[in-house]
Amino acid sequence: MIPIEEARAYVMDRCVPQAAVETNVADALGLVTAVDVTATESLPPFANTAMDGFAVRSADLGTIPVQLEVVETIAAGHSPVQSVGPGQASRIMTGAPIPDGADAIVMVEKTSIDGETVTIEAQVERGNHIRPAGDDVSKGDLVFPIGTRLTAGHLGVLCSLGLQEIQTYPRLRVGVMSTGDELVDDGGHLEPGQIRDSNRRTLLSLLSGDAFMPVDLGLIADDEQAIEEALTQGAHDCDAVITSGGVSMGDFDYVKKVLDRIGDMRWMQIAIKPAKPLAFGTISGTPIFGLPGNPVSSMVSYELFARSGLRSMMGFKEPIRPAIKGIAGEALGRRTDGKIHYARVIAEHENGATVVYPVSGQGSHMLASMARSNALAVLPDGEGCEAGEQLDVLLLN
Ligand code: AMP
Ligand code: MG
């Protein structure tokens, strides 16, 4: 067995960022910027009002109430025509530009209007409720540095700045195939010995959740030629391929046999539980992750190796999920076996701390318990930990 650090270093060394591409902002959610984004415009582009109300000269409000002549109404999207002179005001709507002469806004709730005259019932400071030009972003500012993962908010800012295209690392196309003669996926009657394919749906969904582009390569029988064809095609069509099953020591583990022949693979037995076996290598330069078949093992292996490697290929600066410190809400027992254990737990926030509780059913075939958990507790080799002890936690989402 090798330490997880060695396995991860081997994977990460071979998962390098793809060349940057020009991406439409509409397609950029979850991608990583490949350039510094600099503002070519200011935000807001002009001084405007944060409130519906009246644009006034603050010096006119020395004593209140005061009556002012209303010279016009300014709607958002329209330019003021009149300037505001002494004793005057303009009715103004949120987002509309501030008229010349005015230096403050009085919110409509503090006014009463009668024909062409408004009575102002509150004194306000100069600049009240005015959002100056460039308040949020000034032209020339570095808005987001290279390596920023684009969230909904970032995309909104790009739109605010009028940017329709941006240089990003390309969204990775990641193929997923299941292998095994026992697997069916048609929802029909199960023949003796058959089970339903769950890994493919799980892995495709994990990929979507992590902003990769999942590609379904199907369910492949334990047949050497079928596996070779599927792998060759997948490696050609995709930026990376994930297989599950067929990488253990079984007699019909053809994935291993085929990858040995057509790929440049390393077979690893990693000192972790679950997910001890991992095949990783390349076919014609395309990274291939041969994950174990047991459903929980395949998910944990995805989390620890595939997700990190793929995120590195997609330009993430911190591709590996950092552990946070949590507290065991109950004892998490285990036996000494030379491995790090990743225990399925439910993590909850209690009094400012992350407290974790084990879920029942820690077998690597027990997918339902994985689905019920939201985190993995990292238990170093040894006898586990007592309730109240601190431990590392990987929050899955
Ligand atoms: P293998 O690595 O092929 O020996 O598979 C290990 C275990 O995982 C066996 O019990 C398989 O039936 C099961 N398994 C393999 N692939 C899948 C899959 N796609 N969905 C659900 N179970 C699977
Ligand atoms: Mg199998």
Short mmCIF file of N, CA, C and O in Angstrom, two decimals, residues 27 49 51 55 62 88 116 188 197 217 227 229 289 297 306 380:
data_model
loop_
_atom_site.label_atom_id
_atom_site.label_comp_id
_atom_site.label_asym_id
_atom_site.label_seq_id
_atom_site.Cartn_x
_atom_site.Cartn_y
_atom_site.Cartn_z
N ASP A 27 -22.00 30.79 -20.92
CA ASP A 27 -21.58 29.40 -20.75
C ASP A 27 -20.49 29.26 -19.69
O ASP A 27 -19.85 28.20 -19.60
N THR A 49 -29.68 57.74 -8.20
CA THR A 49 -30.34 57.70 -6.89
C THR A 49 -30.62 56.26 -6.43
O THR A 49 -31.01 55.42 -7.23
N MET A 51 -32.89 55.70 -4.19
CA MET A 51 -34.26 55.73 -3.66
C MET A 51 -35.20 56.43 -4.63
O MET A 51 -34.76 57.33 -5.36
N ALA A 55 -34.85 64.87 -5.89
CA ALA A 55 -33.48 65.38 -5.95
C ALA A 55 -33.55 66.84 -5.50
O ALA A 55 -34.34 67.62 -6.05
N GLY A 62 -32.48 73.98 5.26
CA GLY A 62 -32.02 74.51 6.54
C GLY A 62 -33.09 74.45 7.61
O GLY A 62 -32.83 74.07 8.74
N GLN A 88 -35.88 74.61 -5.75
CA GLN A 88 -36.47 73.64 -6.68
C GLN A 88 -36.10 72.21 -6.32
O GLN A 88 -35.16 71.95 -5.55
N GLU A 116 -47.57 70.98 -8.25
CA GLU A 116 -46.20 71.26 -8.67
C GLU A 116 -45.29 71.53 -7.46
O GLU A 116 -44.14 71.90 -7.62
N GLY A 188 -35.87 -2.85 -15.48
CA GLY A 188 -36.73 -4.04 -15.60
C GLY A 188 -36.46 -5.06 -14.51
O GLY A 188 -35.84 -4.77 -13.49
N ASP A 197 -27.09 -0.69 -12.27
CA ASP A 197 -25.93 0.21 -12.36
C ASP A 197 -26.25 1.52 -11.63
O ASP A 197 -27.15 2.25 -12.04
N LEU A 217 -20.72 7.37 -21.34
CA LEU A 217 -20.11 6.40 -22.26
C LEU A 217 -20.77 5.02 -22.13
O LEU A 217 -20.31 4.06 -22.76
N ILE A 227 -14.66 -3.41 -23.96
CA ILE A 227 -14.01 -2.45 -23.06
C ILE A 227 -12.93 -1.67 -23.82
O ILE A 227 -12.83 -0.45 -23.68
N GLU A 229 -12.83 -1.01 -27.04
CA GLU A 229 -13.47 -0.06 -27.96
C GLU A 229 -13.99 1.16 -27.21
O GLU A 229 -13.80 2.31 -27.62
N PHE A 289 -9.19 7.62 -15.16
CA PHE A 289 -9.33 7.27 -13.74
C PHE A 289 -10.09 5.95 -13.66
O PHE A 289 -11.28 5.91 -14.00
N SER A 297 -17.00 3.25 -2.68
CA SER A 297 -15.58 3.40 -3.03
C SER A 297 -15.44 4.30 -4.25
O SER A 297 -14.52 5.13 -4.31
N ALA A 306 -10.17 11.83 -8.49
CA ALA A 306 -10.66 12.31 -9.79
C ALA A 306 -11.03 13.78 -9.72
O ALA A 306 -10.61 14.59 -10.56
N PRO A 380 -7.32 9.02 11.07
CA PRO A 380 -5.98 8.47 10.85
C PRO A 380 -5.88 7.06 11.41
O PRO A 380 -6.71 6.66 12.24
#
